[in-house]
Short mmCIF file of C-alpha atoms in Angstrom, two decimals:
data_model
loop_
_atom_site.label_atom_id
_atom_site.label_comp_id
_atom_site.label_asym_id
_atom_site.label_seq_id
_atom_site.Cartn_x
_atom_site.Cartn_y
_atom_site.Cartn_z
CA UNK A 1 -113.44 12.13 -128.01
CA UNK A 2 -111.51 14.10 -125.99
CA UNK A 3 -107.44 13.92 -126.12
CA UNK A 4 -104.43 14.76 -123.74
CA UNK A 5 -102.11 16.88 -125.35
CA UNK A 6 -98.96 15.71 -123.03
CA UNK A 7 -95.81 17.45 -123.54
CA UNK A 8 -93.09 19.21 -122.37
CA UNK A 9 -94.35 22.80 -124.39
CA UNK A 10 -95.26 23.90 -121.05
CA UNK A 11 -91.88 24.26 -120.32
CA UNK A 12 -91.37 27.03 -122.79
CA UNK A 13 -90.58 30.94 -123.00
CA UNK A 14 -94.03 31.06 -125.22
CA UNK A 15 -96.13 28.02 -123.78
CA UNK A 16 -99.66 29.57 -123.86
CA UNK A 17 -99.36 30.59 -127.58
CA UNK A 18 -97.88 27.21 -128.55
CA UNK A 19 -100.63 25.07 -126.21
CA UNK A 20 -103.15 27.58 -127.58
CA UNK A 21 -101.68 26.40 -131.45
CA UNK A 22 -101.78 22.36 -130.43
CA UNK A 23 -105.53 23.21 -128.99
CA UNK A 24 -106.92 24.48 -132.37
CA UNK A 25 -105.42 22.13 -134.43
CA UNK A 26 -106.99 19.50 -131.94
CA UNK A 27 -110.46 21.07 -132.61
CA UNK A 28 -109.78 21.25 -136.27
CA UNK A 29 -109.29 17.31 -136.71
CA UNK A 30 -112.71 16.50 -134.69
CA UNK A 31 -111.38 16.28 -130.94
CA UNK A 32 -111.88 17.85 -127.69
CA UNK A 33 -108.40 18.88 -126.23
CA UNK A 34 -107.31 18.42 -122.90
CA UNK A 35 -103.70 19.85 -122.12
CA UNK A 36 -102.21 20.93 -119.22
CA UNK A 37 -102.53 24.49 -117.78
CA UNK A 38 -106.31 23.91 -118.71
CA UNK A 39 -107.03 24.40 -115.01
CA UNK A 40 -105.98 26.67 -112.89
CA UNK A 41 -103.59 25.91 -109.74
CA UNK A 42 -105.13 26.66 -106.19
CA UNK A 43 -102.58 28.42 -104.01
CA UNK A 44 -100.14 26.70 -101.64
CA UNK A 45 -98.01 27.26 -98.82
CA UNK A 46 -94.58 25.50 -100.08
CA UNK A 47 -93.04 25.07 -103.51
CA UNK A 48 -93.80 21.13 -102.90
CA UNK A 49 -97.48 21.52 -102.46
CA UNK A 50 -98.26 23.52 -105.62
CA UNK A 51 -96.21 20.69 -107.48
CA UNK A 52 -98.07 18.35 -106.02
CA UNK A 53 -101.38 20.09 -106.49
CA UNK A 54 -100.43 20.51 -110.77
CA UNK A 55 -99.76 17.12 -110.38
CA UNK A 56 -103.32 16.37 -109.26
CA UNK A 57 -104.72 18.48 -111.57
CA UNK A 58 -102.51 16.35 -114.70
CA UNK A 59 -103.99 13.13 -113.52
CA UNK A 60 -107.71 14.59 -113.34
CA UNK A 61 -107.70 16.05 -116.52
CA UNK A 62 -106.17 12.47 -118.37
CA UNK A 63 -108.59 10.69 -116.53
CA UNK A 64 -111.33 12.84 -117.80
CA UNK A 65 -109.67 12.48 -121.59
CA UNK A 66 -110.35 9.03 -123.88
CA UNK A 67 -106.70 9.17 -125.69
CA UNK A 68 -103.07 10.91 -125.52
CA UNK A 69 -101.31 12.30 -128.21
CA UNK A 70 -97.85 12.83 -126.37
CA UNK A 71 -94.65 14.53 -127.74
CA UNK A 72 -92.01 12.39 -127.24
CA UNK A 73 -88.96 14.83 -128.83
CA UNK A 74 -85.94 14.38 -126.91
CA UNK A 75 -85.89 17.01 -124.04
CA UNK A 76 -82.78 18.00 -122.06
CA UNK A 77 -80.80 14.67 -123.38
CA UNK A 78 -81.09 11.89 -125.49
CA UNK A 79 -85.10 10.65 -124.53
CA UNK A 80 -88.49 12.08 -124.10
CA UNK A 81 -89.71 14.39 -121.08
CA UNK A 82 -89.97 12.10 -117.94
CA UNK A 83 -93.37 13.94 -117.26
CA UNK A 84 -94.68 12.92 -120.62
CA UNK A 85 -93.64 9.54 -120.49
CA UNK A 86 -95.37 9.59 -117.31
CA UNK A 87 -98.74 10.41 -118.39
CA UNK A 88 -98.00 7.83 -121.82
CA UNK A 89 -98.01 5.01 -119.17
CA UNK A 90 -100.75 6.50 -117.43
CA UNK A 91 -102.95 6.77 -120.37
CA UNK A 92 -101.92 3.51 -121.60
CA UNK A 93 -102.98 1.39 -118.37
CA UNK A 94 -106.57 3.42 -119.06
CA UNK A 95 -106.45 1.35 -122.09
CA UNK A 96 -106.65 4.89 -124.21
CA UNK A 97 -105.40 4.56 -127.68
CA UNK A 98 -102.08 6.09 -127.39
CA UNK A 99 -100.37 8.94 -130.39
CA UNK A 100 -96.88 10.36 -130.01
CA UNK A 101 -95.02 12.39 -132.55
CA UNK A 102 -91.19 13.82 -132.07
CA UNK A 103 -89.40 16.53 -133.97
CA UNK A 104 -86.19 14.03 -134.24
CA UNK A 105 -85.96 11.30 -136.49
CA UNK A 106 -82.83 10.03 -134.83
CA UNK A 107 -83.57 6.55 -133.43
CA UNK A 108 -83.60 5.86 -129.78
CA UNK A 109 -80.05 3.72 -130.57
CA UNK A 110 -78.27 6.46 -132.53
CA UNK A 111 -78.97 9.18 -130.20
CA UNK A 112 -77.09 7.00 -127.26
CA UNK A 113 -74.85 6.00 -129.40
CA UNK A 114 -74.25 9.79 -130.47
CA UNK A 115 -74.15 10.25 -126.58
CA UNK A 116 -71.21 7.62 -126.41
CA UNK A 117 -69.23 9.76 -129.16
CA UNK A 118 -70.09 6.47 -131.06
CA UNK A 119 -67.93 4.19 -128.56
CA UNK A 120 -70.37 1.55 -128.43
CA UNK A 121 -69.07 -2.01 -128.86
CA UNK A 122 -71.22 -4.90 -129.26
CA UNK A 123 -70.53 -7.42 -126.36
CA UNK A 124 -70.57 -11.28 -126.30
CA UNK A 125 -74.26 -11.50 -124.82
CA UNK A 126 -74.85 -10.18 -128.21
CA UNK A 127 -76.20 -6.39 -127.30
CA UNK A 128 -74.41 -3.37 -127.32
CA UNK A 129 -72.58 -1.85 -124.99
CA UNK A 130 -71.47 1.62 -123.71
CA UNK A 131 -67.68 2.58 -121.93
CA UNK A 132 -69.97 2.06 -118.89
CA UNK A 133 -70.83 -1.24 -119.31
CA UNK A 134 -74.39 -0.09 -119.84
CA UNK A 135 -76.35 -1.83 -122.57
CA UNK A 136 -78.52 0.35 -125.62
CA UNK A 137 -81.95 -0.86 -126.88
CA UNK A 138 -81.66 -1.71 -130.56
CA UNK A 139 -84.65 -2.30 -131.82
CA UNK A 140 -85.56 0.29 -134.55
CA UNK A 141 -87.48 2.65 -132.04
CA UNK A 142 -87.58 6.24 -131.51
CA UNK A 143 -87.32 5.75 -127.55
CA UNK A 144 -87.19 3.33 -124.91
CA UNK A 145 -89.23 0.03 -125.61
CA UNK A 146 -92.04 0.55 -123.47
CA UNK A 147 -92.84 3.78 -125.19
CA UNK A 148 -92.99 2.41 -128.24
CA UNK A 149 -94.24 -0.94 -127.21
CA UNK A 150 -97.40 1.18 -125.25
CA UNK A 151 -98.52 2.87 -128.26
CA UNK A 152 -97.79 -0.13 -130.80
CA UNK A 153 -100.09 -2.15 -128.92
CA UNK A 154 -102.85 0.53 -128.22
CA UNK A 155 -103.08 0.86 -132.10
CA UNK A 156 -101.51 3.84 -132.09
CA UNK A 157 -98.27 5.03 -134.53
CA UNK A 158 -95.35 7.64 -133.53
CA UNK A 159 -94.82 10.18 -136.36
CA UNK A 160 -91.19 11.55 -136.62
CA UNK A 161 -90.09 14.41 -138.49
CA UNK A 162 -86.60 16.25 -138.75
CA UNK A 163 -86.93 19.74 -138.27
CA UNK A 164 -84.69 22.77 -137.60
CA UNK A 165 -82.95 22.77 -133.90
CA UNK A 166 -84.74 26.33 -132.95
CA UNK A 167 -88.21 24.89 -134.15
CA UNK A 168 -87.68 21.79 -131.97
CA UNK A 169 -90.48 22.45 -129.55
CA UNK A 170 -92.48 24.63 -131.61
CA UNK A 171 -93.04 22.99 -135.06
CA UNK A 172 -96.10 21.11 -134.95
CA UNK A 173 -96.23 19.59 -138.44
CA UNK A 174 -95.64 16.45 -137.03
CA UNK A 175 -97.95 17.34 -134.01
CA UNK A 176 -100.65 18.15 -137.21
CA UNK A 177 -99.87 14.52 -139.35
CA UNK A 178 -100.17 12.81 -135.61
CA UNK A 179 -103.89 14.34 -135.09
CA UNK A 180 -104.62 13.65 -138.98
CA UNK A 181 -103.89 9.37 -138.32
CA UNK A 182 -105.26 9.56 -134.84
CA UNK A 183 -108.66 11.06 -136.38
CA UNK A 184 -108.52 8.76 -139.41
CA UNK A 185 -108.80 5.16 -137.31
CA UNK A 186 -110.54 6.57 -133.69
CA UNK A 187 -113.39 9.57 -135.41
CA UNK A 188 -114.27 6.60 -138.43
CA UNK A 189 -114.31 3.96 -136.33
CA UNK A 190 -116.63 5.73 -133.82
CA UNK A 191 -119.25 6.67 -136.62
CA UNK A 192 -118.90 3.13 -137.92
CA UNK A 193 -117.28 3.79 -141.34
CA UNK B 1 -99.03 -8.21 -102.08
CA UNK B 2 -96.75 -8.43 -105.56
CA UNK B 3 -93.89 -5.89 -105.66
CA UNK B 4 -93.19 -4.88 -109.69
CA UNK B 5 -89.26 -3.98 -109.56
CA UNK B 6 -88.70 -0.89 -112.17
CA UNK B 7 -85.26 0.40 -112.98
CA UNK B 8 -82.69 0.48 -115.79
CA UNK B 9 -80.68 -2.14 -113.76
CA UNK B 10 -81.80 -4.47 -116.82
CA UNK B 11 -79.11 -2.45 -118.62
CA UNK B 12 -76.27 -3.37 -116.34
CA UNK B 13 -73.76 -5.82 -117.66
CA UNK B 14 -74.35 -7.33 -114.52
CA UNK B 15 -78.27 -7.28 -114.46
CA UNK B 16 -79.29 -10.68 -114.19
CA UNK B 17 -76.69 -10.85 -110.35
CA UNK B 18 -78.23 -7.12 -109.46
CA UNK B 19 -81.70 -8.42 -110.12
CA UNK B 20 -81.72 -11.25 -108.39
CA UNK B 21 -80.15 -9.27 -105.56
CA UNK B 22 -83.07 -7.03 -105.52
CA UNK B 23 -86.01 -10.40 -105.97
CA UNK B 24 -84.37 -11.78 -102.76
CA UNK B 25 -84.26 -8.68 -100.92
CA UNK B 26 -87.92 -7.63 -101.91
CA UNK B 27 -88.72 -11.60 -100.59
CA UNK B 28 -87.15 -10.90 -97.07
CA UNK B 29 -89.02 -7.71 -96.35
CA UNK B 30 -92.58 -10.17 -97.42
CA UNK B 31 -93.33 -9.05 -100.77
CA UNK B 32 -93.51 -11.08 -104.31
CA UNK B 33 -91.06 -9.97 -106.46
CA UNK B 34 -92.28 -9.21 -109.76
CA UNK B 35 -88.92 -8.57 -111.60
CA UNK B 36 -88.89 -7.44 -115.81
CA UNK B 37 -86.74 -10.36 -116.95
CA UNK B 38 -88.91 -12.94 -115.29
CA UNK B 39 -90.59 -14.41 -118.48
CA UNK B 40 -88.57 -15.47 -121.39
CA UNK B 41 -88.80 -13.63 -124.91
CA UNK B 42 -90.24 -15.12 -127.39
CA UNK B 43 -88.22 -16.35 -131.12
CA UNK B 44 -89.15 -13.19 -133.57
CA UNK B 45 -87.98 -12.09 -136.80
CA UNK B 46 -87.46 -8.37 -136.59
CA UNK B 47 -85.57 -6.54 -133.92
CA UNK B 48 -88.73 -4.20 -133.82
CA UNK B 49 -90.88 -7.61 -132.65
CA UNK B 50 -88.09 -8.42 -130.09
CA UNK B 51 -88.73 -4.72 -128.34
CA UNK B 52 -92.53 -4.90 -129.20
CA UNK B 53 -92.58 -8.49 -127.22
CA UNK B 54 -90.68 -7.25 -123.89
CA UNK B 55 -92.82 -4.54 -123.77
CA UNK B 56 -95.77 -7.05 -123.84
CA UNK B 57 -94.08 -9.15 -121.20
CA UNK B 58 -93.46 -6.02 -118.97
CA UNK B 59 -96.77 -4.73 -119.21
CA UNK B 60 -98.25 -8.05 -118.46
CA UNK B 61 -95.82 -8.48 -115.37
CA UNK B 62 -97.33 -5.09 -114.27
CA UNK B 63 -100.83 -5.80 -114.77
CA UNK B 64 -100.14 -8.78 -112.23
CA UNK B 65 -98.88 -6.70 -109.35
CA UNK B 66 -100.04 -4.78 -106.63
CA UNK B 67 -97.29 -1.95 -106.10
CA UNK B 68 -94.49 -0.75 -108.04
CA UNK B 69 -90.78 0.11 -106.28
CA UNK B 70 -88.94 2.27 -109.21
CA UNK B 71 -85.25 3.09 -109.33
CA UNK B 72 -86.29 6.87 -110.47
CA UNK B 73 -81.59 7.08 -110.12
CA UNK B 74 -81.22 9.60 -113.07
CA UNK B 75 -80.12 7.66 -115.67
CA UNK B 76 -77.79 8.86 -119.14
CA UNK B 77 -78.61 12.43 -118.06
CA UNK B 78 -80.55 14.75 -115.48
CA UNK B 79 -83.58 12.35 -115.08
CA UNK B 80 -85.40 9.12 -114.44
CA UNK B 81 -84.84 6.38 -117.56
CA UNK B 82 -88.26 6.93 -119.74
CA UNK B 83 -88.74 3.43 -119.23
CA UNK B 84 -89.22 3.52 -115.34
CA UNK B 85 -91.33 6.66 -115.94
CA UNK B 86 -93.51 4.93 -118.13
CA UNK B 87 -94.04 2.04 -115.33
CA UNK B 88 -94.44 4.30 -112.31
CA UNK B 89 -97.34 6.35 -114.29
CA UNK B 90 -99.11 2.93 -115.13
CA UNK B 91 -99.37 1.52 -112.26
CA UNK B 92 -100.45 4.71 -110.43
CA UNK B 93 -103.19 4.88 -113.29
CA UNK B 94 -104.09 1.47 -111.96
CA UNK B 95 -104.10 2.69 -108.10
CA UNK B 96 -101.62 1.29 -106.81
CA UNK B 97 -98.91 2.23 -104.16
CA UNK B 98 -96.06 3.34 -105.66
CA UNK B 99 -92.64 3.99 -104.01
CA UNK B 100 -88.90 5.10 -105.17
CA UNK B 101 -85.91 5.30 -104.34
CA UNK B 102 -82.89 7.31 -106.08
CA UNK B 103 -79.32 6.79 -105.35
CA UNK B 104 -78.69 10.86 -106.19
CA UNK B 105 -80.02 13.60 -103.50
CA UNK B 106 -79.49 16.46 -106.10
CA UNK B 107 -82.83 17.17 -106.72
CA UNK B 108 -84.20 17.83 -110.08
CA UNK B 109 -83.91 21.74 -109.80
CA UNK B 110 -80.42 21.14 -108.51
CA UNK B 111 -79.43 18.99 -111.79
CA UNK B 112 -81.19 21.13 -114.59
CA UNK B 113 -79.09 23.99 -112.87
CA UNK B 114 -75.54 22.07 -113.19
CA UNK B 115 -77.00 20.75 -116.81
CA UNK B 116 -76.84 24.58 -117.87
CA UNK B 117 -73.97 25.19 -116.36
CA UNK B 118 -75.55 27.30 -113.54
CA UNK B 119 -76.83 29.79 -115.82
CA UNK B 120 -80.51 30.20 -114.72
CA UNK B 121 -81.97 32.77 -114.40
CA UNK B 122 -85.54 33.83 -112.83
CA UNK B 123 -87.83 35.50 -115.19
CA UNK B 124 -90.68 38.36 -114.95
CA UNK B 125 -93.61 35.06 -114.71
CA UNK B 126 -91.13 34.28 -111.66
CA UNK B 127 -90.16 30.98 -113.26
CA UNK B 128 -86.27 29.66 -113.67
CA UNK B 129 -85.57 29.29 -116.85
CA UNK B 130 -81.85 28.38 -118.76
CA UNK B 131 -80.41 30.06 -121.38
CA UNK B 132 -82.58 28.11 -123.97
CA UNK B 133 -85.73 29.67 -122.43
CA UNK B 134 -87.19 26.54 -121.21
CA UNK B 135 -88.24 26.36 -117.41
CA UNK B 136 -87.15 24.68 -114.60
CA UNK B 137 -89.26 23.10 -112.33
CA UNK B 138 -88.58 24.38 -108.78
CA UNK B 139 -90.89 22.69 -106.42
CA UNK B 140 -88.19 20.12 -104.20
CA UNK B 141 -88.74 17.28 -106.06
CA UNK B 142 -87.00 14.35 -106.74
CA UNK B 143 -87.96 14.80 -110.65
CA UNK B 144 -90.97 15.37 -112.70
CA UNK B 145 -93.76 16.86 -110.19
CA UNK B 146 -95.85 14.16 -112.16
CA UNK B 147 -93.17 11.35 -111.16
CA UNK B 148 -92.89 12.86 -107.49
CA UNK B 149 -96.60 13.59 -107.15
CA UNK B 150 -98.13 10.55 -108.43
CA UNK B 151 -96.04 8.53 -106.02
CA UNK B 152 -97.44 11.47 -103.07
CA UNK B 153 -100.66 10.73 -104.10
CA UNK B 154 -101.04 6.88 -103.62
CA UNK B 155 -99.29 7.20 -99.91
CA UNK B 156 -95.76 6.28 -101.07
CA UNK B 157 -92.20 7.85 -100.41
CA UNK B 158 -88.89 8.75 -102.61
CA UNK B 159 -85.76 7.60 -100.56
CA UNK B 160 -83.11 9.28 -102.16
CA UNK B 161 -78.98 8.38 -101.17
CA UNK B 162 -75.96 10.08 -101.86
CA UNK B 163 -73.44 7.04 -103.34
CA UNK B 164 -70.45 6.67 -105.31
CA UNK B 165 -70.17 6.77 -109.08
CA UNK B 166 -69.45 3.64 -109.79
CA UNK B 167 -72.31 2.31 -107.15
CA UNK B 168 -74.94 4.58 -108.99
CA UNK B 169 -76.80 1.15 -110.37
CA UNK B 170 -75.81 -1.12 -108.05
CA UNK B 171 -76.08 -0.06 -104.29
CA UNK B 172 -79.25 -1.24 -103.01
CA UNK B 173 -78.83 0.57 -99.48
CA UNK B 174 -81.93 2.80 -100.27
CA UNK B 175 -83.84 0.30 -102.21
CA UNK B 176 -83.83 -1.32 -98.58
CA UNK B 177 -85.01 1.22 -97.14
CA UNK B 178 -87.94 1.86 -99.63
CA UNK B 179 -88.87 -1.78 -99.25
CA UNK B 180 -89.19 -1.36 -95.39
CA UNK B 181 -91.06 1.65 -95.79
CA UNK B 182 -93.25 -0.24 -98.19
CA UNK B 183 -93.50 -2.90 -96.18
CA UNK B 184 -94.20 -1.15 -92.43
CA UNK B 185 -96.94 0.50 -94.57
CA UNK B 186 -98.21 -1.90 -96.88
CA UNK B 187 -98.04 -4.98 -94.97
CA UNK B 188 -99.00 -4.15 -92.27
CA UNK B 189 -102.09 -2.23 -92.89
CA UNK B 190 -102.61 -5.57 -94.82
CA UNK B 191 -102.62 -7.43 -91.27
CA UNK B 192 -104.96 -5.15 -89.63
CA UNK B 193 -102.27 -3.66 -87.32
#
């Protein structure tokens, strides 16, 4: 089975090493990895096109893959990479069984509310409320509903685990436990024990 | 052709008025609305269920329409709500047209910079990167290039509009224009002309 190792590790000072890291531990729990950067981009005239052609590249290589493991650790605020969540939802309407794992175990309510300074106020429609006026999701999940709610219903799990602010991206225990469940119900289940 | 209507304007405390503005707009320009909110939520005993059931709802609402129009208006920080990016990536796993619209014409280069505090800088791989190492993606895009590009990819558009703060959710000026964009290419193509 081959897996889509979506995240936003790319974005880092040491990406290969760490993609190279998430690869081998792929290999080591029975899959095939598929992660981004796999392919190489074909050169373009503008800035615009070569986004566009990684883009193209993204979507060929998850369509070639039979699940996503995705890291969904908070990135640049208080949810998951857009790009990530992205390719979740993508994966998800393939009907691939669907893994995440984040390096925060901060719920998707306390982080807003941490964002708030804590001035959230619970409001007479009975959900809770911002100083903007804008409502947070409280339903005991580590991100917005339909991140959760995609992987819940693929039969997949999100593993969370609290780890030191400069190992945020780069600690892949949680990555590792992720790949060890994922293996567990999709590898046994395809040899029929 | 059913229109699926993504956004964090559920979060609003004046969702249900903004939503229907949007469902009656999308009807005048010939397209179904398809709107999250449209089905009730079932009783259940654990917040957890609650989220776990919307999601359900959502997805199903999706899986009924044709195109997707998502507010990708950065939302609680520098990007798209995770939500919305979760939408837009399924339905452009299921092939269908997919527009946006944003009511911000920073683009996402242009927000990462002021989310550092302008203090990018460009490195020896001749990537941007802040003063936590992590890139920036540089490529005039909206957001994501996997948020920009998917929508690229299936023929559709990102109208983006400069509003005022406290219109950020609610001005539907370039939702408007998104739906006649959709609709001059969409519907009519759909007609034969």
């Amino acid at each position: 089975m081959r897996a889509y190792l979506a995240g936003p590790e790319v974005f880092l000072p040491n990406a290969r090493e760490i993609l190279d890291r998430k690869i081998a531990l792929t290999r080591s729990y029975g899959f095939t990895p598929v992660s981004p950067g796999d392919l190489s981009v074909p050169e373009t005239e503008t800035r615009r096109q070569r986004g566009l052609a990684i883009s193209a590249i993204n979507e060929k290589l998850m369509s070639s893959a039979d699940l996503i493991i995705a890291n969904l650790t908070p990135f640049r605020g208080v949810a998951a990479d857009v790009g990530t969540a992205f390719e979740l939802g993508f994966m998800c309407a393939r009907g691939c069984p669907a893994f995440a794992f984040s390096n925060c175990t901060e719920n998707h309510f306390e982080r807003v509310r941490g964002l708030y300074g804590g001035e959230v106020h619970l409001g007479p429609d009975g959900r809770h409320r911002g100083p903007d006026g804008l409502a947070l999701e409280n339903f005991d999940m580590a991100d917005n509903l339909m991140l959760d709610g995609g992987i819940a219903a693929r039969g997949g799990v999100i593993v969370t685990r609290k780890v030191s602010a400069d190992q945020l991206f780069t600690d892949l225990t949680a990555f590792e436990e992720c790949l060890g469940l994922a293996a567990e119900k999709l590898l046994k289940e395809a040899v029929g024990a």
